[in-house]
Amino acid sequence: MAKRNMSPQKVEMPTQDPLVRARNFKEVAHGYTEEMAREEALRCLQCKHKPCMNGCPVNVKIPEFIQLIVEGDYIAANQKILETNVLPAVCGRVCPQESQCEQLCVRGIKHEPVAIGRLERFVADYFREHSEPKPHGYEKNGIKVAVIGSGPAGLSCAGDLARLGYDVTIFESLPEGGGVLVYGIPEFRLPNDIVKHEIEQLKLDGVKLETNVIVGRSITIDELFDEYGFEAVFVGSGAGLPVFLGIPGENSVGVYSANEYLTRSNLMRAYDDRYDTPIRKSKCVAVVGGGNVAMDSARTALRLGAEKVYIVYRRSFDEMPARVEEVHHAQEEGVIFNNLTNPVAVLHDERGEVTGMKCIRMELGEPDASGRRRPIPIEGSEFDLEVDTIVIAVGTNPNPLIKSTTEGLDVTSWGGIITDEFGATSREGIFAGGDAVTGAATVISAAGAGKVAAEAIDKYLKNKHA
Amino acid sequence: MYKITNKQQLNSNVVRMSVEAPLVANKGKAGQFIIFRVDEFGERIPLTIAGTDKEKGTVDIIFQIVGKGTRLLAEKEEGEEILDFVGPLGKPSKLEGYKKACVIGGGVGTAIAYPSAVALHELGTEVDVIVGFRNKDIVILEEEFKSASDNLYVMTDDGSYGEHGFVTKKLEDLLEAGVDYDLVIAIGPVPMMKAVVALTKPKNIKTLVSLNPIMVDGTGMCGGCRVLINGESKFACVDGPEFDGFEVDFDDLTRRNRSYFEEEQERDHACRMQLAAQKLSEKN
């Protein structure tokens, strides 16, 4: 048996040089080679009590798949992950492992934890590169279930339902499947082809994808039940409605929501000359916010050619909700962090074009309801930041289209669909999960919610047909 | 893919098409719009629904060739297909309960106003229509409007057809003559809508305008289409596209609509250069 690797550090994952990658849209990290993966896998202690699994929203059998890497059976390792997670190539790239599985890793108590995310990515990529997708041949039961939205919640729900034999149709409002994985997360962090590959696998397993259909406009949930014969519906429509700051000048030309900025670049490929999608040619960009979406926007701005890109965030690095790796990458690439800073007004010229942003310095007070220290403005500390483009990345709310067209579907005061712990809503046969329920959260928690709901839908339909 | 089942050139620059899209045809109402994309490389462009045929499952659109996206669409022929056609988007117009309405359309805005005139006419409202064009050559939908209205007034900027002057001149005359409208719908260039509101607001005649700001998804996701309504930001795609004309900040809308003007100019210029070069090389 190979010897355990007691190195205190993770095996480094090769990346593109920061200054080169900051000007292209190719993936930042190259991923492990087989040797690197096996070396890292040998850092896992194979703890009997498997603490890492408790940190995973979908309970991936982490020590087991890592052991399969040690044994060199990468295909089996991938199958092991697939038992509980239909999106390993995605999650290996975008999960906040440092606050989930890796946070609970025993190796992490004294040193760096095992690089679980990088290993997950490795096996999923190995599988994709070394095997042809083929149908799993699940036995069909002919019962129709509709899934609304093809983001992480919808895909994972659809995947599990297909495995259980249901006849699943996903309805997607945009022309491509993947939801936030394709319109939101940029190519350099999660290539669209990887998402496409995951969707192709679902299609091979009989899942139908209807694009360009807006549930709530083109068709209603009641029609899905009454006219199209669906017996259950899962709502995974995400949190799509951008929140703005409500400061003076915010409607100036050159102020984007992160949703618009990223959609133009990612989904509509404004960065690629062959596409007609216009996007602003900026010199100096300020991105407001401290989450992953803010980092994605800032790094996109660099790649679109901006000379200076600022993050404007009202708290400090410690409270920043973005993945640590994304913050590091952004810093390496030259994004300038203006922490403890809050925008007060957008400055513009007489044509309404953005010329700058008036900001105020902040200090941290007592912790607030979110447990993070509350930022308080420092009087008299206003200053102007000279920018020509502003991207607002301070969060999103659930889209009202489904709520407003589905009678009896209860939502919270901020528009989130109310469900029980299994995803059941106030309407019989309608289940929901992901950002549509929780408000903006992570890919893996959405995928987890889709999974839980798939189980609940299965129970509900088995009861109904019993 | 969505098939073009009918195509008609209304004037040298305006085209009418029927597109097969059964779900949209089934639900689409006056005031709503669709978003199309010709091919993978194209822009997503919103267009108002000009009419629907539920039996055939087709949706009519009328559009002016203003940029690359609309030009590519206009180049498509009957029987050909386009990649995306999604809708219906936005809220339908609320047209019930009016006695006498004046529907005003300017330029290609007349096409957007047309379904509202039809809907009002069918509801039994007395409908006057004022349509305005630069000159005789670009007058569109005259026969259609005739059968959807009680009085039709065609205006041209140069007097080459109908009456000489802007649509607002006619409206002013009618109001001064004491015609009593309880609804005005104004759809056209932003300055036209602004000028109509300047006439109707002092008389407190309810005025609806349809806005067409820049947008990406049409479902409330991008926020690019935000317009100032009564000092508050609204999304034209989900809260509109029709708004109370008294509450719209037209100057804000004009500014925001210029967002990509320079980039588009550059691209169109490049396009024309390319075409010219192509023609030259074909000749040689």
PDB file of N, CA and C in Angstrom, chain B residues 59-105:
ATOM      1  N   VAL B  59     -47.460  34.187 -34.293  1.00  0.00           N
ATOM      2  CA  VAL B  59     -47.417  35.507 -33.686  1.00  0.00           C
ATOM      3  C   VAL B  59     -46.933  36.489 -34.743  1.00  0.00           C
ATOM      4  N   ASP B  60     -47.643  37.638 -34.855  1.00  0.00           N
ATOM      5  CA  ASP B  60     -47.216  38.659 -35.811  1.00  0.00           C
ATOM      6  C   ASP B  60     -46.315  39.672 -35.126  1.00  0.00           C
ATOM      7  N   ILE B  61     -45.262  40.047 -35.828  1.00  0.00           N
ATOM      8  CA  ILE B  61     -44.399  41.129 -35.352  1.00  0.00           C
ATOM      9  C   ILE B  61     -44.206  42.115 -36.498  1.00  0.00           C
ATOM     10  N   ILE B  62     -44.080  43.372 -36.150  1.00  0.00           N
ATOM     11  CA  ILE B  62     -43.809  44.399 -37.155  1.00  0.00           C
ATOM     12  C   ILE B  62     -42.597  45.165 -36.656  1.00  0.00           C
ATOM     13  N   PHE B  63     -41.578  45.279 -37.476  1.00  0.00           N
ATOM     14  CA  PHE B  63     -40.359  45.913 -36.965  1.00  0.00           C
ATOM     15  C   PHE B  63     -39.688  46.752 -38.031  1.00  0.00           C
ATOM     16  N   GLN B  64     -38.986  47.754 -37.530  1.00  0.00           N
ATOM     17  CA  GLN B  64     -38.223  48.629 -38.399  1.00  0.00           C
ATOM     18  C   GLN B  64     -36.779  48.125 -38.392  1.00  0.00           C
ATOM     19  N   ILE B  65     -36.122  48.204 -39.540  1.00  0.00           N
ATOM     20  CA  ILE B  65     -34.720  47.800 -39.599  1.00  0.00           C
ATOM     21  C   ILE B  65     -33.887  48.958 -39.070  1.00  0.00           C
ATOM     22  N   VAL B  66     -33.392  48.798 -37.836  1.00  0.00           N
ATOM     23  CA  VAL B  66     -32.637  49.895 -37.221  1.00  0.00           C
ATOM     24  C   VAL B  66     -31.190  49.516 -36.947  1.00  0.00           C
ATOM     25  N   GLY B  67     -30.903  48.232 -36.847  1.00  0.00           N
ATOM     26  CA  GLY B  67     -29.541  47.813 -36.533  1.00  0.00           C
ATOM     27  C   GLY B  67     -29.289  46.450 -37.127  1.00  0.00           C
ATOM     28  N   LYS B  68     -28.217  45.820 -36.685  1.00  0.00           N
ATOM     29  CA  LYS B  68     -27.827  44.563 -37.285  1.00  0.00           C
ATOM     30  C   LYS B  68     -28.851  43.449 -37.024  1.00  0.00           C
ATOM     31  N   GLY B  69     -29.324  43.378 -35.779  1.00  0.00           N
ATOM     32  CA  GLY B  69     -30.253  42.305 -35.403  1.00  0.00           C
ATOM     33  C   GLY B  69     -31.525  42.326 -36.222  1.00  0.00           C
ATOM     34  N   THR B  70     -32.108  43.521 -36.375  1.00  0.00           N
ATOM     35  CA  THR B  70     -33.347  43.613 -37.142  1.00  0.00           C
ATOM     36  C   THR B  70     -33.071  43.431 -38.634  1.00  0.00           C
ATOM     37  N   ARG B  71     -31.870  43.812 -39.085  1.00  0.00           N
ATOM     38  CA  ARG B  71     -31.561  43.621 -40.498  1.00  0.00           C
ATOM     39  C   ARG B  71     -31.457  42.125 -40.811  1.00  0.00           C
ATOM     40  N   LEU B  72     -30.787  41.390 -39.905  1.00  0.00           N
ATOM     41  CA  LEU B  72     -30.657  39.945 -40.112  1.00  0.00           C
ATOM     42  C   LEU B  72     -32.022  39.274 -40.114  1.00  0.00           C
ATOM     43  N   LEU B  73     -32.910  39.747 -39.241  1.00  0.00           N
ATOM     44  CA  LEU B  73     -34.255  39.167 -39.206  1.00  0.00           C
ATOM     45  C   LEU B  73     -34.963  39.461 -40.524  1.00  0.00           C
ATOM     46  N   ALA B  74     -34.827  40.711 -41.004  1.00  0.00           N
ATOM     47  CA  ALA B  74     -35.504  41.108 -42.242  1.00  0.00           C
ATOM     48  C   ALA B  74     -34.994  40.311 -43.438  1.00  0.00           C
ATOM     49  N   GLU B  75     -33.768  39.816 -43.343  1.00  0.00           N
ATOM     50  CA  GLU B  75     -33.203  39.049 -44.461  1.00  0.00           C
ATOM     51  C   GLU B  75     -33.742  37.624 -44.520  1.00  0.00           C
ATOM     52  N   LYS B  76     -34.378  37.196 -43.435  1.00  0.00           N
ATOM     53  CA  LYS B  76     -34.952  35.846 -43.428  1.00  0.00           C
ATOM     54  C   LYS B  76     -36.202  35.808 -44.304  1.00  0.00           C
ATOM     55  N   GLU B  77     -36.407  34.688 -44.983  1.00  0.00           N
ATOM     56  CA  GLU B  77     -37.547  34.567 -45.882  1.00  0.00           C
ATOM     57  C   GLU B  77     -38.586  33.615 -45.316  1.00  0.00           C
ATOM     58  N   GLU B  78     -39.778  33.648 -45.869  1.00  0.00           N
ATOM     59  CA  GLU B  78     -40.832  32.706 -45.500  1.00  0.00           C
ATOM     60  C   GLU B  78     -40.292  31.289 -45.556  1.00  0.00           C
ATOM     61  N   GLY B  79     -40.613  30.495 -44.553  1.00  0.00           N
ATOM     62  CA  GLY B  79     -40.144  29.114 -44.531  1.00  0.00           C
ATOM     63  C   GLY B  79     -38.830  28.949 -43.792  1.00  0.00           C
ATOM     64  N   GLU B  80     -38.078  30.022 -43.630  1.00  0.00           N
ATOM     65  CA  GLU B  80     -36.819  29.932 -42.874  1.00  0.00           C
ATOM     66  C   GLU B  80     -37.113  30.016 -41.380  1.00  0.00           C
ATOM     67  N   GLU B  81     -36.103  29.682 -40.568  1.00  0.00           N
ATOM     68  CA  GLU B  81     -36.303  29.631 -39.125  1.00  0.00           C
ATOM     69  C   GLU B  81     -35.342  30.552 -38.389  1.00  0.00           C
ATOM     70  N   ILE B  82     -35.769  31.007 -37.218  1.00  0.00           N
ATOM     71  CA  ILE B  82     -34.841  31.739 -36.354  1.00  0.00           C
ATOM     72  C   ILE B  82     -34.647  30.944 -35.061  1.00  0.00           C
ATOM     73  N   LEU B  83     -33.567  31.253 -34.342  1.00  0.00           N
ATOM     74  CA  LEU B  83     -33.151  30.409 -33.219  1.00  0.00           C
ATOM     75  C   LEU B  83     -34.037  30.571 -31.981  1.00  0.00           C
ATOM     76  N   ASP B  84     -34.295  31.812 -31.580  1.00  0.00           N
ATOM     77  CA  ASP B  84     -35.057  32.039 -30.348  1.00  0.00           C
ATOM     78  C   ASP B  84     -36.235  32.967 -30.593  1.00  0.00           C
ATOM     79  N   PHE B  85     -37.327  32.674 -29.910  1.00  0.00           N
ATOM     80  CA  PHE B  85     -38.516  33.515 -29.988  1.00  0.00           C
ATOM     81  C   PHE B  85     -39.291  33.222 -28.701  1.00  0.00           C
ATOM     82  N   VAL B  86     -39.147  34.089 -27.717  1.00  0.00           N
ATOM     83  CA  VAL B  86     -39.669  33.765 -26.394  1.00  0.00           C
ATOM     84  C   VAL B  86     -40.660  34.819 -25.918  1.00  0.00           C
ATOM     85  N   GLY B  87     -41.717  34.369 -25.235  1.00  0.00           N
ATOM     86  CA  GLY B  87     -42.706  35.303 -24.732  1.00  0.00           C
ATOM     87  C   GLY B  87     -43.959  34.572 -24.290  1.00  0.00           C
ATOM     88  N   PRO B  88     -45.070  35.227 -24.100  1.00  0.00           N
ATOM     89  CA  PRO B  88     -45.185  36.688 -24.132  1.00  0.00           C
ATOM     90  C   PRO B  88     -44.599  37.301 -22.866  1.00  0.00           C
ATOM     91  N   LEU B  89     -43.963  38.450 -23.010  1.00  0.00           N
ATOM     92  CA  LEU B  89     -43.336  39.106 -21.878  1.00  0.00           C
ATOM     93  C   LEU B  89     -44.084  40.393 -21.543  1.00  0.00           C
ATOM     94  N   GLY B  90     -43.899  40.853 -20.340  1.00  0.00           N
ATOM     95  CA  GLY B  90     -44.551  42.086 -19.911  1.00  0.00           C
ATOM     96  C   GLY B  90     -46.012  41.869 -19.552  1.00  0.00           C
ATOM     97  N   LYS B  91     -46.608  42.938 -19.045  1.00  0.00           N
ATOM     98  CA  LYS B  91     -48.016  42.848 -18.653  1.00  0.00           C
ATOM     99  C   LYS B  91     -48.902  43.247 -19.825  1.00  0.00           C
ATOM    100  N   PRO B  92     -50.038  42.559 -20.021  1.00  0.00           N
ATOM    101  CA  PRO B  92     -50.972  42.972 -21.065  1.00  0.00           C
ATOM    102  C   PRO B  92     -51.552  44.348 -20.725  1.00  0.00           C
ATOM    103  N   SER B  93     -51.973  45.083 -21.751  1.00  0.00           N
ATOM    104  CA  SER B  93     -52.621  46.377 -21.525  1.00  0.00           C
ATOM    105  C   SER B  93     -53.954  46.160 -20.823  1.00  0.00           C
ATOM    106  N   LYS B  94     -54.297  47.101 -19.956  1.00  0.00           N
ATOM    107  CA  LYS B  94     -55.641  47.053 -19.331  1.00  0.00           C
ATOM    108  C   LYS B  94     -56.495  48.076 -20.065  1.00  0.00           C
ATOM    109  N   LEU B  95     -57.376  47.605 -20.937  1.00  0.00           N
ATOM    110  CA  LEU B  95     -58.086  48.519 -21.825  1.00  0.00           C
ATOM    111  C   LEU B  95     -59.587  48.554 -21.581  1.00  0.00           C
ATOM    112  N   GLU B  96     -60.044  47.813 -20.568  1.00  0.00           N
ATOM    113  CA  GLU B  96     -61.487  47.744 -20.326  1.00  0.00           C
ATOM    114  C   GLU B  96     -61.994  49.036 -19.683  1.00  0.00           C
ATOM    115  N   GLY B  97     -63.244  49.387 -20.028  1.00  0.00           N
ATOM    116  CA  GLY B  97     -63.937  50.433 -19.285  1.00  0.00           C
ATOM    117  C   GLY B  97     -63.763  51.847 -19.804  1.00  0.00           C
ATOM    118  N   TYR B  98     -63.300  52.004 -21.033  1.00  0.00           N
ATOM    119  CA  TYR B  98     -63.154  53.358 -21.562  1.00  0.00           C
ATOM    120  C   TYR B  98     -64.238  53.650 -22.603  1.00  0.00           C
ATOM    121  N   LYS B  99     -64.673  54.922 -22.664  1.00  0.00           N
ATOM    122  CA  LYS B  99     -65.732  55.305 -23.606  1.00  0.00           C
ATOM    123  C   LYS B  99     -65.133  55.722 -24.938  1.00  0.00           C
ATOM    124  N   LYS B 100     -64.180  56.650 -24.867  1.00  0.00           N
ATOM    125  CA  LYS B 100     -63.630  57.178 -26.116  1.00  0.00           C
ATOM    126  C   LYS B 100     -62.122  57.332 -25.952  1.00  0.00           C
ATOM    127  N   ALA B 101     -61.415  56.676 -26.858  1.00  0.00           N
ATOM    128  CA  ALA B 101     -59.960  56.671 -26.728  1.00  0.00           C
ATOM    129  C   ALA B 101     -59.308  57.256 -27.971  1.00  0.00           C
ATOM    130  N   CYS B 102     -58.133  57.840 -27.756  1.00  0.00           N
ATOM    131  CA  CYS B 102     -57.338  58.289 -28.881  1.00  0.00           C
ATOM    132  C   CYS B 102     -56.029  57.506 -28.881  1.00  0.00           C
ATOM    133  N   VAL B 103     -55.813  56.759 -29.956  1.00  0.00           N
ATOM    134  CA  VAL B 103     -54.591  55.965 -30.055  1.00  0.00           C
ATOM    135  C   VAL B 103     -53.633  56.684 -30.996  1.00  0.00           C
ATOM    136  N   ILE B 104     -52.447  57.002 -30.486  1.00  0.00           N
ATOM    137  CA  ILE B 104     -51.496  57.791 -31.270  1.00  0.00           C
ATOM    138  C   ILE B 104     -50.231  56.985 -31.513  1.00  0.00           C
ATOM    139  N   GLY B 105     -49.849  56.901 -32.786  1.00  0.00           N
ATOM    140  CA  GLY B 105     -48.623  56.172 -33.104  1.00  0.00           C
ATOM    141  C   GLY B 105     -47.717  57.020 -33.967  1.00  0.00           C
TER     142      GLY B 105
END
